mmCIF file of C-alpha atoms and ligand atoms in Angstrom:
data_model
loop_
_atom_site.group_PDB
_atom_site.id
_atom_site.type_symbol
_atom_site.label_atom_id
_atom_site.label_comp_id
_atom_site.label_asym_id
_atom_site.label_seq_id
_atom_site.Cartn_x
_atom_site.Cartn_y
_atom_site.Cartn_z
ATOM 1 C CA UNK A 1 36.513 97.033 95.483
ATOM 2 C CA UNK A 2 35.605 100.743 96.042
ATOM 3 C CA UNK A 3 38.546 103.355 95.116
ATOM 4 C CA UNK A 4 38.365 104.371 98.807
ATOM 5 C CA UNK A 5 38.644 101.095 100.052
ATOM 6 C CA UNK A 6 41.346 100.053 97.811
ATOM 7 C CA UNK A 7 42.806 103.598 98.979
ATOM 8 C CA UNK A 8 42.684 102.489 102.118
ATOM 9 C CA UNK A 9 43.811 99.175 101.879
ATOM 10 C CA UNK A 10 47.208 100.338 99.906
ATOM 11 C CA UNK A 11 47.895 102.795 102.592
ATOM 12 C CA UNK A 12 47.758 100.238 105.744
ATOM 13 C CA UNK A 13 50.687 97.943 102.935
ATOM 14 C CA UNK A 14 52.990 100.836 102.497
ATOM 15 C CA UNK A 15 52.750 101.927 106.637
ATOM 16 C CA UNK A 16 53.827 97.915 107.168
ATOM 17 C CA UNK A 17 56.809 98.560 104.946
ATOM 18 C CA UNK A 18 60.084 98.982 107.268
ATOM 19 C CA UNK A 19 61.439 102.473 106.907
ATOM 20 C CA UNK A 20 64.898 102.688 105.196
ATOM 21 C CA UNK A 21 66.619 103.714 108.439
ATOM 22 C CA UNK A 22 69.337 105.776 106.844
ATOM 23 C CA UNK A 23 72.571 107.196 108.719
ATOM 24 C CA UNK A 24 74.439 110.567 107.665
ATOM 25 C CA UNK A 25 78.305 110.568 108.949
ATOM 26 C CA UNK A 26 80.158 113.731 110.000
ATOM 27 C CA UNK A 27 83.617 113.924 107.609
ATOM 28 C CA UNK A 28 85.762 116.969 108.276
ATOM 29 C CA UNK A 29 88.835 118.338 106.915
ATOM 30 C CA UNK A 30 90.679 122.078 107.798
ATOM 31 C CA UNK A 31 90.895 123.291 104.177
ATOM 32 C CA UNK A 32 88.728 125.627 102.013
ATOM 33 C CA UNK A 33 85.525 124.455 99.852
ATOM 34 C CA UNK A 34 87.029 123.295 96.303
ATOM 35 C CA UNK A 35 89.998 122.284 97.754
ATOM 36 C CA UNK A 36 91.955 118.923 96.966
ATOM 37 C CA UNK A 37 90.939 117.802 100.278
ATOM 38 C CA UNK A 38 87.010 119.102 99.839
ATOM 39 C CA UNK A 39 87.225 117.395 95.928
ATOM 40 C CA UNK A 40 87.940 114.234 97.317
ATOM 41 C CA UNK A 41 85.763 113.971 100.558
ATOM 42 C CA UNK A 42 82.579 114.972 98.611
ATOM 43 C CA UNK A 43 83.492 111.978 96.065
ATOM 44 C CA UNK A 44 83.600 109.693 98.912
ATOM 45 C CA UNK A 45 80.307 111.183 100.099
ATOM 46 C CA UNK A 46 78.586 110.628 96.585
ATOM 47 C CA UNK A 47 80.167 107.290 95.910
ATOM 48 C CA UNK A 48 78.850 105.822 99.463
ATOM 49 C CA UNK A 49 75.338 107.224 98.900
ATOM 50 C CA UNK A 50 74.952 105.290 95.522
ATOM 51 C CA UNK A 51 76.625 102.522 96.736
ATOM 52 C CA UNK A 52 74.521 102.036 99.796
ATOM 53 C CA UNK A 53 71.060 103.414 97.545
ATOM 54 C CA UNK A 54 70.920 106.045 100.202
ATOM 55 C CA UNK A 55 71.222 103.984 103.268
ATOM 56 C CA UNK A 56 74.413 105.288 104.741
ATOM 57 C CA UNK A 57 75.193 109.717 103.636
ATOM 58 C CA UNK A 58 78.081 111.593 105.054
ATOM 59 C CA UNK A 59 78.063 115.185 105.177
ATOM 60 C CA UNK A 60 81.394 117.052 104.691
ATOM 61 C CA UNK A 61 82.485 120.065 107.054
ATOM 62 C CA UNK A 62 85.399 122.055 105.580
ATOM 63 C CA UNK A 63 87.261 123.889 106.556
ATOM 64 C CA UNK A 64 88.850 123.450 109.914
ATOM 65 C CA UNK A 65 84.656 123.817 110.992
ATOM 66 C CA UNK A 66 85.237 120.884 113.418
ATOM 67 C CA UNK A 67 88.460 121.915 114.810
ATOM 68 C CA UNK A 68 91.944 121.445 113.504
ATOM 69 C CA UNK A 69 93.134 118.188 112.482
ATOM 70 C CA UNK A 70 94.446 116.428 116.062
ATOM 71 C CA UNK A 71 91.716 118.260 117.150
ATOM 72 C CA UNK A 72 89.498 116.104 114.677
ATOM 73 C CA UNK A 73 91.185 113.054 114.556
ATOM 74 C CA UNK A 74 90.560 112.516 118.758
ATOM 75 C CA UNK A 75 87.180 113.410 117.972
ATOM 76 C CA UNK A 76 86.843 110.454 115.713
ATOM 77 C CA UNK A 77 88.817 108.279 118.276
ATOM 78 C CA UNK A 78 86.170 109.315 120.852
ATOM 79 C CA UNK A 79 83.141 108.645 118.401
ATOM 80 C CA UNK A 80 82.268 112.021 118.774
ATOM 81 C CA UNK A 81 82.793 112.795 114.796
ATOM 82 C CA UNK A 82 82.703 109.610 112.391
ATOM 83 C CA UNK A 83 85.524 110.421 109.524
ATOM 84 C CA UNK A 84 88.283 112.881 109.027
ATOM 85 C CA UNK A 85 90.272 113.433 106.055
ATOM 86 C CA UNK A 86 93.511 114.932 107.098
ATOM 87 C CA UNK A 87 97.242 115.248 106.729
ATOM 88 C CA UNK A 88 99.486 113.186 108.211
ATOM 89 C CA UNK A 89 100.483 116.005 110.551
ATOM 90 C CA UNK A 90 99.778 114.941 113.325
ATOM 91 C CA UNK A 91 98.724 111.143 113.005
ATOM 92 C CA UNK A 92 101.533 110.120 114.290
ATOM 93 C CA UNK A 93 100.901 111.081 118.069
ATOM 94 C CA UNK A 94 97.906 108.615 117.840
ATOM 95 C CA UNK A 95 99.676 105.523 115.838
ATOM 96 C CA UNK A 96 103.377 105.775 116.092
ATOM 97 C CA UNK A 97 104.014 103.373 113.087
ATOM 98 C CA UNK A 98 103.115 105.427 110.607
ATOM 99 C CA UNK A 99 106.042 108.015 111.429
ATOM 100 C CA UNK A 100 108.153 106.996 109.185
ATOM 101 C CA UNK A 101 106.180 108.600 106.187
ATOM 102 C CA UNK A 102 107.217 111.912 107.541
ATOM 103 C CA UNK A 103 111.190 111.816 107.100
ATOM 104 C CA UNK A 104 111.964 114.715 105.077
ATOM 105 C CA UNK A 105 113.516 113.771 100.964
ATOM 106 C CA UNK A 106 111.944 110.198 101.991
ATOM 107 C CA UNK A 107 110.032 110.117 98.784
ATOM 108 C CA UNK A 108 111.432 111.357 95.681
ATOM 109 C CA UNK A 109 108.577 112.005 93.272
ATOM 110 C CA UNK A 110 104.330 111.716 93.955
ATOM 111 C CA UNK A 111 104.857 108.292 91.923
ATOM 112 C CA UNK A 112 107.350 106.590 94.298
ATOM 113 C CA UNK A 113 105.002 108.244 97.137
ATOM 114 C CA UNK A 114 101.895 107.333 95.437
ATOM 115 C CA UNK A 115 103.152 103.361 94.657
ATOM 116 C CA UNK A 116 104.840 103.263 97.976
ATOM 117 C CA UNK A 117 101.294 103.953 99.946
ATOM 118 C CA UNK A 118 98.843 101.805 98.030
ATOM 119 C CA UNK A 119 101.686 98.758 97.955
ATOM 120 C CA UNK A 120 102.145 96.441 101.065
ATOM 121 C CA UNK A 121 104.437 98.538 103.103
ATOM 122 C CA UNK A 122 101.605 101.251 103.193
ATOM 123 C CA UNK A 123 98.634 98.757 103.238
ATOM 124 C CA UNK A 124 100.383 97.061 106.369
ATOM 125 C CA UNK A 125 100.398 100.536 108.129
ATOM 126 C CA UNK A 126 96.914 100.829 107.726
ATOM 127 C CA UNK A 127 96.487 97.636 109.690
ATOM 128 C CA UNK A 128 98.048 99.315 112.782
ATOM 129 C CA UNK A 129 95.037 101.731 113.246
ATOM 130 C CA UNK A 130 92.651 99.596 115.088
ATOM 131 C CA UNK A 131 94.525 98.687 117.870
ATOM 132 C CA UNK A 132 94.985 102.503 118.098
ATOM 133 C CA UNK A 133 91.282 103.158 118.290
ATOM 134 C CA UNK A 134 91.082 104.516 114.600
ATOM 135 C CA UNK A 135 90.585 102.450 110.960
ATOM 136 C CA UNK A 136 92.505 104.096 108.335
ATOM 137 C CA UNK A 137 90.421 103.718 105.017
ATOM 138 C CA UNK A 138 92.986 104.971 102.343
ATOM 139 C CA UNK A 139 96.001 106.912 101.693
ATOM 140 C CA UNK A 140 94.812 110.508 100.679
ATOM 141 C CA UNK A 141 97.511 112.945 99.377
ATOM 142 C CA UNK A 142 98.745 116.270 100.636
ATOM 143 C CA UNK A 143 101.683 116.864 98.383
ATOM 144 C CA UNK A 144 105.300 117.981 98.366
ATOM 145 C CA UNK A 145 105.541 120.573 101.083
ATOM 146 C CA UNK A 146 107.563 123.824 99.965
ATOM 147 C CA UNK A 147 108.413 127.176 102.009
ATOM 148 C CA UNK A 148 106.801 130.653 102.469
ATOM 149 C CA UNK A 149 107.948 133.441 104.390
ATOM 150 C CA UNK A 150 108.075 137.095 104.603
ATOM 151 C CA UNK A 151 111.965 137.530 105.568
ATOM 152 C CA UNK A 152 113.651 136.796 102.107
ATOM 153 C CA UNK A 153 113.740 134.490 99.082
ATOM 154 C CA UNK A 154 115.194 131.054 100.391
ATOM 155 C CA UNK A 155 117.591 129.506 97.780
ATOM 156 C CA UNK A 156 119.619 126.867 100.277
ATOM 157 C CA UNK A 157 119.521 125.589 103.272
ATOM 158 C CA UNK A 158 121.722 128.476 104.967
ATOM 159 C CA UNK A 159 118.562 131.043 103.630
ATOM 160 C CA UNK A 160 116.602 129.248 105.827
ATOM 161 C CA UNK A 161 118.623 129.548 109.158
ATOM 162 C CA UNK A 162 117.121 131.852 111.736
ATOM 163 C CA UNK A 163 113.591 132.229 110.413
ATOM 164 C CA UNK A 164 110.611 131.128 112.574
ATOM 165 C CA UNK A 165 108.644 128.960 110.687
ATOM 166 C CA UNK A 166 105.046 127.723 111.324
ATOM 167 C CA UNK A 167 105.380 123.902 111.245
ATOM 168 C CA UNK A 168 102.655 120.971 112.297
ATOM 169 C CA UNK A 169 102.561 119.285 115.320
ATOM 170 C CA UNK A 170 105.394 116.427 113.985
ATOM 171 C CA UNK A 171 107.997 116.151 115.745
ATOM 172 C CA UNK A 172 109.665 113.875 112.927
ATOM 173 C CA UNK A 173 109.200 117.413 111.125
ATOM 174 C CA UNK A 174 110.569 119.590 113.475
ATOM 175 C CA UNK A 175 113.787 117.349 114.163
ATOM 176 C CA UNK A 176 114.914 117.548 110.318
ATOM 177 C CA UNK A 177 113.948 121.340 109.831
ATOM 178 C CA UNK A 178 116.094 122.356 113.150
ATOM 179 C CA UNK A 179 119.092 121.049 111.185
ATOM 180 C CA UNK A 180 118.260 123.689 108.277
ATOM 181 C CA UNK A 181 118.273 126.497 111.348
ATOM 182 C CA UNK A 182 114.701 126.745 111.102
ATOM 183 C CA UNK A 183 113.275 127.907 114.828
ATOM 184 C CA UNK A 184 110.055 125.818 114.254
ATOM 185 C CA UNK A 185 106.770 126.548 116.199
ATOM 186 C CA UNK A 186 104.403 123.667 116.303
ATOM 187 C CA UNK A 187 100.429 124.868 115.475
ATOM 188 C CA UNK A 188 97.390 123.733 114.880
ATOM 189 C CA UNK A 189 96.426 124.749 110.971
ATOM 190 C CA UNK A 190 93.133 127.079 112.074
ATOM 191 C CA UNK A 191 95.658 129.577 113.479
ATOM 192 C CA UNK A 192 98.098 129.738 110.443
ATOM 193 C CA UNK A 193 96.500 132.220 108.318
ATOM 194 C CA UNK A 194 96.406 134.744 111.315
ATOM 195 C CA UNK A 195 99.720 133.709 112.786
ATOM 196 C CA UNK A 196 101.368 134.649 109.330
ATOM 197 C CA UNK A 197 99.034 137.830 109.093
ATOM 198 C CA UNK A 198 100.246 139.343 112.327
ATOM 199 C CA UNK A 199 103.951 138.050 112.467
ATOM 200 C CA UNK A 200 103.769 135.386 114.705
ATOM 201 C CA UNK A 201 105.740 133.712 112.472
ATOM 202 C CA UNK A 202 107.780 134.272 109.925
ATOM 203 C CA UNK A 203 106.866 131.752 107.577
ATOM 204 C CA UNK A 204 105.177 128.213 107.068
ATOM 205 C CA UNK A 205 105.718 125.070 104.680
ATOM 206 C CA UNK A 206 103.005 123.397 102.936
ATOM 207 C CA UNK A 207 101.849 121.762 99.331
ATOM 208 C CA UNK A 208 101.097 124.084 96.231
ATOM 209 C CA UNK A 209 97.256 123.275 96.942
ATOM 210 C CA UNK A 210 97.279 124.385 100.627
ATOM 211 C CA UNK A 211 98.692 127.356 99.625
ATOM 212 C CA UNK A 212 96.275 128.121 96.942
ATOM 213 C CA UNK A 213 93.167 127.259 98.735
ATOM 214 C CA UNK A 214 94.558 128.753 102.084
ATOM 215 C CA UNK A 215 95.327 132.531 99.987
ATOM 216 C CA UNK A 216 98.560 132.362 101.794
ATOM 217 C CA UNK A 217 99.777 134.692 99.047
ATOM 218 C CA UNK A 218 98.019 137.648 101.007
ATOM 219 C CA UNK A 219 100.195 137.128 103.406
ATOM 220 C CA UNK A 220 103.713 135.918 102.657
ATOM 221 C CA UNK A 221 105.719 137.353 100.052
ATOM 222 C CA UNK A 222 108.405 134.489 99.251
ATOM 223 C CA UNK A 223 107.755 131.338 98.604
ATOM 224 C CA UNK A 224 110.998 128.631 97.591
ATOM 225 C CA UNK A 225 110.415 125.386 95.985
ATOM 226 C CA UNK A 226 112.234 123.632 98.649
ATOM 227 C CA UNK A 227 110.328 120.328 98.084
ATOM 228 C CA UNK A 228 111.539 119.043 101.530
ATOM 229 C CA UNK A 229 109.025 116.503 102.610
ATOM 230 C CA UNK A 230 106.254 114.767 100.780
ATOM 231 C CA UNK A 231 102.661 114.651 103.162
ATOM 232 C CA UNK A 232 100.466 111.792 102.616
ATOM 233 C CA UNK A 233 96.855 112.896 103.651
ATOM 234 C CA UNK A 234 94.680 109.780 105.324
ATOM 235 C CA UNK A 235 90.807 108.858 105.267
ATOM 236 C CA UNK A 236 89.869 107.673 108.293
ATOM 237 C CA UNK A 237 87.155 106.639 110.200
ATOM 238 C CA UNK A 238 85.773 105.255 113.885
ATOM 239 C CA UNK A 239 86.066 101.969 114.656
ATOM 240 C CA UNK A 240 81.947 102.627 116.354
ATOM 241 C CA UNK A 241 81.047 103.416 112.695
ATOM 242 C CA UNK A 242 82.788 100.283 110.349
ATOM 243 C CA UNK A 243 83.168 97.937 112.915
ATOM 244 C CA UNK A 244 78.821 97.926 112.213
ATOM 245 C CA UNK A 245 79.184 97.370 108.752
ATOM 246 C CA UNK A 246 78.386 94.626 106.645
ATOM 247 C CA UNK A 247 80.684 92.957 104.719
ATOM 248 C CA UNK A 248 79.530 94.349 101.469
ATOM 249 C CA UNK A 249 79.186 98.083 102.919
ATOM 250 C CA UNK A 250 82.722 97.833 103.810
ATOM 251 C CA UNK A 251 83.674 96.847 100.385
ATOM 252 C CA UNK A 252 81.429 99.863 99.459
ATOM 253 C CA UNK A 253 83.215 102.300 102.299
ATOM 254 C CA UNK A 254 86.724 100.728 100.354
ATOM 255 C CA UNK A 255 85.324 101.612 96.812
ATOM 256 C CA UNK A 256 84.180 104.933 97.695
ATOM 257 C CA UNK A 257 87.902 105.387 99.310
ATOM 258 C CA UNK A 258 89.567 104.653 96.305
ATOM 259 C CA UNK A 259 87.767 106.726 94.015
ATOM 260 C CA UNK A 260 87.943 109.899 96.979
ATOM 261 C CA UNK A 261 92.136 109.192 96.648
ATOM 262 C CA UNK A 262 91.815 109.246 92.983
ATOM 263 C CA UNK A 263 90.161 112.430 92.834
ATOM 264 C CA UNK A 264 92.589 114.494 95.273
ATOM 265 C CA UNK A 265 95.378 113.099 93.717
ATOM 266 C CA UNK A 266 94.394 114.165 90.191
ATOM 267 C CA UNK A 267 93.525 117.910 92.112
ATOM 268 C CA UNK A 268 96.689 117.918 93.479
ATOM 269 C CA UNK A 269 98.322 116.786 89.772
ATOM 270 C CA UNK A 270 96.327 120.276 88.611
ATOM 271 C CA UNK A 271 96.996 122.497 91.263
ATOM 272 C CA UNK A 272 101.031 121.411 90.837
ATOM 273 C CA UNK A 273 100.684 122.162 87.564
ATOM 274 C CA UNK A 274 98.574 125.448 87.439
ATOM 275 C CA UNK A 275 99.403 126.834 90.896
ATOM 276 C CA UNK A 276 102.251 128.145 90.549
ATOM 277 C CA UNK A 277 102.004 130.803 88.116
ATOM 278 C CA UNK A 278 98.633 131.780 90.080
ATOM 279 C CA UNK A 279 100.458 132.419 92.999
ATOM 280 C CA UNK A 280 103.088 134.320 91.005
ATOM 281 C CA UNK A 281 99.994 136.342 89.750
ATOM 282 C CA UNK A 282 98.897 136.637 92.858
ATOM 283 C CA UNK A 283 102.259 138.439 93.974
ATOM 284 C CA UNK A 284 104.446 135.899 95.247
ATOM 285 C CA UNK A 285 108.120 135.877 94.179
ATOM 286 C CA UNK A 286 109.161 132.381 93.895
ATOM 287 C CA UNK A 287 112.380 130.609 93.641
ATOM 288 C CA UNK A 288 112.117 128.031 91.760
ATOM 289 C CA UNK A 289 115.766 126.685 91.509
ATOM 290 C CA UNK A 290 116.233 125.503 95.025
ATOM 291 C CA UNK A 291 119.930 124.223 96.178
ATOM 292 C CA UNK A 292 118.245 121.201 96.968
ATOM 293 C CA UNK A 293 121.255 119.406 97.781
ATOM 294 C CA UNK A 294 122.326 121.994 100.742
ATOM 295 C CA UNK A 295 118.812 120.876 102.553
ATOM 296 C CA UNK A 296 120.005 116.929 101.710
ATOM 297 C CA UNK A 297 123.150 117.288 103.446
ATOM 298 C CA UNK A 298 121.861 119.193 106.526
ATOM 299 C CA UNK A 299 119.131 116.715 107.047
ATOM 300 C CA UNK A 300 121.984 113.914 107.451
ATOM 301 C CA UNK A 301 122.718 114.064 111.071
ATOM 302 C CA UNK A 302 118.389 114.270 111.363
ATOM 303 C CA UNK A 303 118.957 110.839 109.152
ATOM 304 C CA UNK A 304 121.231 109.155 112.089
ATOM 305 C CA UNK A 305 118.176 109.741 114.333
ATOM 306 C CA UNK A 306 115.199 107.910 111.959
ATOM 307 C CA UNK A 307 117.563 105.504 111.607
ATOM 308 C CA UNK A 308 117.191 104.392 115.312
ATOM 309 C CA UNK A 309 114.049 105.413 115.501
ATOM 310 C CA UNK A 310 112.817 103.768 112.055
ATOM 311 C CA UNK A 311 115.101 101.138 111.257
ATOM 312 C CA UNK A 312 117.590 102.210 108.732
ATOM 313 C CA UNK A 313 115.913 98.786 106.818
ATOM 314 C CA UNK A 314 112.628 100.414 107.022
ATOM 315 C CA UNK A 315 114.015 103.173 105.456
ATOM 316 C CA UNK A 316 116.208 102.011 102.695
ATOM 317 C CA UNK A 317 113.037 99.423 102.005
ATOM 318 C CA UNK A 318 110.919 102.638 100.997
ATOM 319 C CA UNK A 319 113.947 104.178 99.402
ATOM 320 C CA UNK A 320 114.339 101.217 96.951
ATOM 321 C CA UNK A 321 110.824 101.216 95.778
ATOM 322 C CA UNK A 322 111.338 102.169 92.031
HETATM 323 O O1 EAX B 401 96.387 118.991 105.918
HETATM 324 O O2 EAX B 401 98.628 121.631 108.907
HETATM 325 C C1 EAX B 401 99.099 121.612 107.750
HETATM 326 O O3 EAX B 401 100.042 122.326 107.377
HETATM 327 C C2 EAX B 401 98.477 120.651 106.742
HETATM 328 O O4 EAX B 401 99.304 120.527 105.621
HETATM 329 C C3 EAX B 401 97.150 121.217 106.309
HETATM 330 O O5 EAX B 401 96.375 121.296 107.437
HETATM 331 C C4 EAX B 401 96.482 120.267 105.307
#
């Protein structure tokens, strides 16, 4: 056979071969490039291209480029963006069960968080996101959530009183900071930096690694290692994208999960262990021995209200979790 025919002939076989049709998700999260959040969503993006040979990429937009996060989690709802990877902020407008993860001194360390979440009380939340319109892949991790503010160094509760303090959109949040004093103002994360910048507010609470990767040291002075509520971060995606899988890419969309959680939770283990000083170098002036019992106390008439709202069994059920 001539080369030219045998040219030919090899060119009509590869133009029969189906193209690999191959679909790239949107994921989004508000926080910086190289932040736990970032760390973790590009590992689920690498893991699900190997596991799928290429088939199925997802592109991550940081950085609060989609929107901020309830802003981002309807768009996934609507199946107009495929996967978030946010706090649990404000999850809890769009499936009520998962409130409960909110309560302030709920958790007492990241291990009782972290075994809490990946056990069968947090598995069985996950299985109330369908019916909501959303499928919650994994349990991602924020962290312990601390104060910043511009007003003065916060030692208890009583420090605390008076100061307006940025806080998300959770009202399971804002009902146990009132009873600290706090004046909190709900808002969307996009607008925090500013907000702080021009005195909007006087102050905000997040994680160690939101405040690193955020530079909120450029613009709050004190920051108090209150420690009041631990925020569980979620991976989730649109029912129009998994509901399409196969069984064996959803075991691959699971895998990928996994090793995403495992890779935020071992940035948030650095920045917790690093970040502090960095912000101290950085020009905060942090309080590091909190009167973390005066916050405990005030949040007990708050505790009366999960109660009815949670079940004080739900509650003590988490609690007990050693
Ligand atoms: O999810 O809104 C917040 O304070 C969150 O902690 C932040 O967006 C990371």
């Amino acid at each position: 056979m001539s080369f030219k025919l045998f040219a030919l002939a090899t060119a009509a076989c590869l133009a029969a071969l189906p193209v690999q049709a191959q679909t790239v998700l949107k994921l989004g999260h508000v926080l910086a490039k190289g932040s736990h959040y970032d760390v973790g969503a590009n590992v689920f993006c690498d893991e699900l291209q190997k596991g799928t040979q290429g088939r199925i990429r997802c592109q991550v937009f940081p950085a609060s480029a989609l929107g901020g996060e309830r802003e981002q989690i309807e768009a996934v709802q609507l199946g107009t963006q495929d996967m978030v990877l946010t706090s649990t902020g404000p999850v809890g407008n769009f499936v009520p069960e998962i409130r409960i993860v909110d309560v302030p001194f709920l958790f007492r360390d990241y291990d009782h968080a972290r075994k809490t979440l990946d056990g069968p009380i947090g598995q069985g939340m996950l299985a109330s996101f369908p019916k909501h319109g959303l499928v919650g892949l994994a349990w991602s991790e924020n962290g312990f959530r601390h104060m910043t503010n511009n007003k003065r160094p916060i030692v208890s509760a009583t420090d605390a009183a008076g100061l307006k303090m940025r806080t998300m959109e959770n009202k399971v949040h804002m009902e146990g900071y009132r009873t600290f004093g706090i004046l909190p103002t709900p808002m969307a994360f996009p607008e925090v930096f500013g907000a702080l910048q021009q005195g909007v507010v006087d102050g905000q609470e997040n994680p160690i690694p939101v405040i690193l990767a955020s530079k909120f040291s450029q613009v709050q002075k004190h920051l108090s290692l209150t420690g009041h509520v631990y925020s569980p971060a979620l991976l989730i995606t649109s029912p129009r994208v998994y509901d399409k899988l196969s069984e064996a890419d959803k075991k691959v969309f699971a895998d990928a999960a996994r090793a995403s959680v495992a890779a935020t939770r071992k940035k948030v283990n650095d920045d917790e262990a690093n970040g502090i000083a960095q912000l101290e170098k950085e020009g905060m002036q942090v309080v590091r021995q909190v009167n973390g019992n005066s916050f405990r106390e005030a949040t007990r008439s708050a505790y009366a209200n999960y109660a009815k709202d949670f079940g004080a069994d739900r509650i003590a059920a988490i609690q007990a979790i050693k």
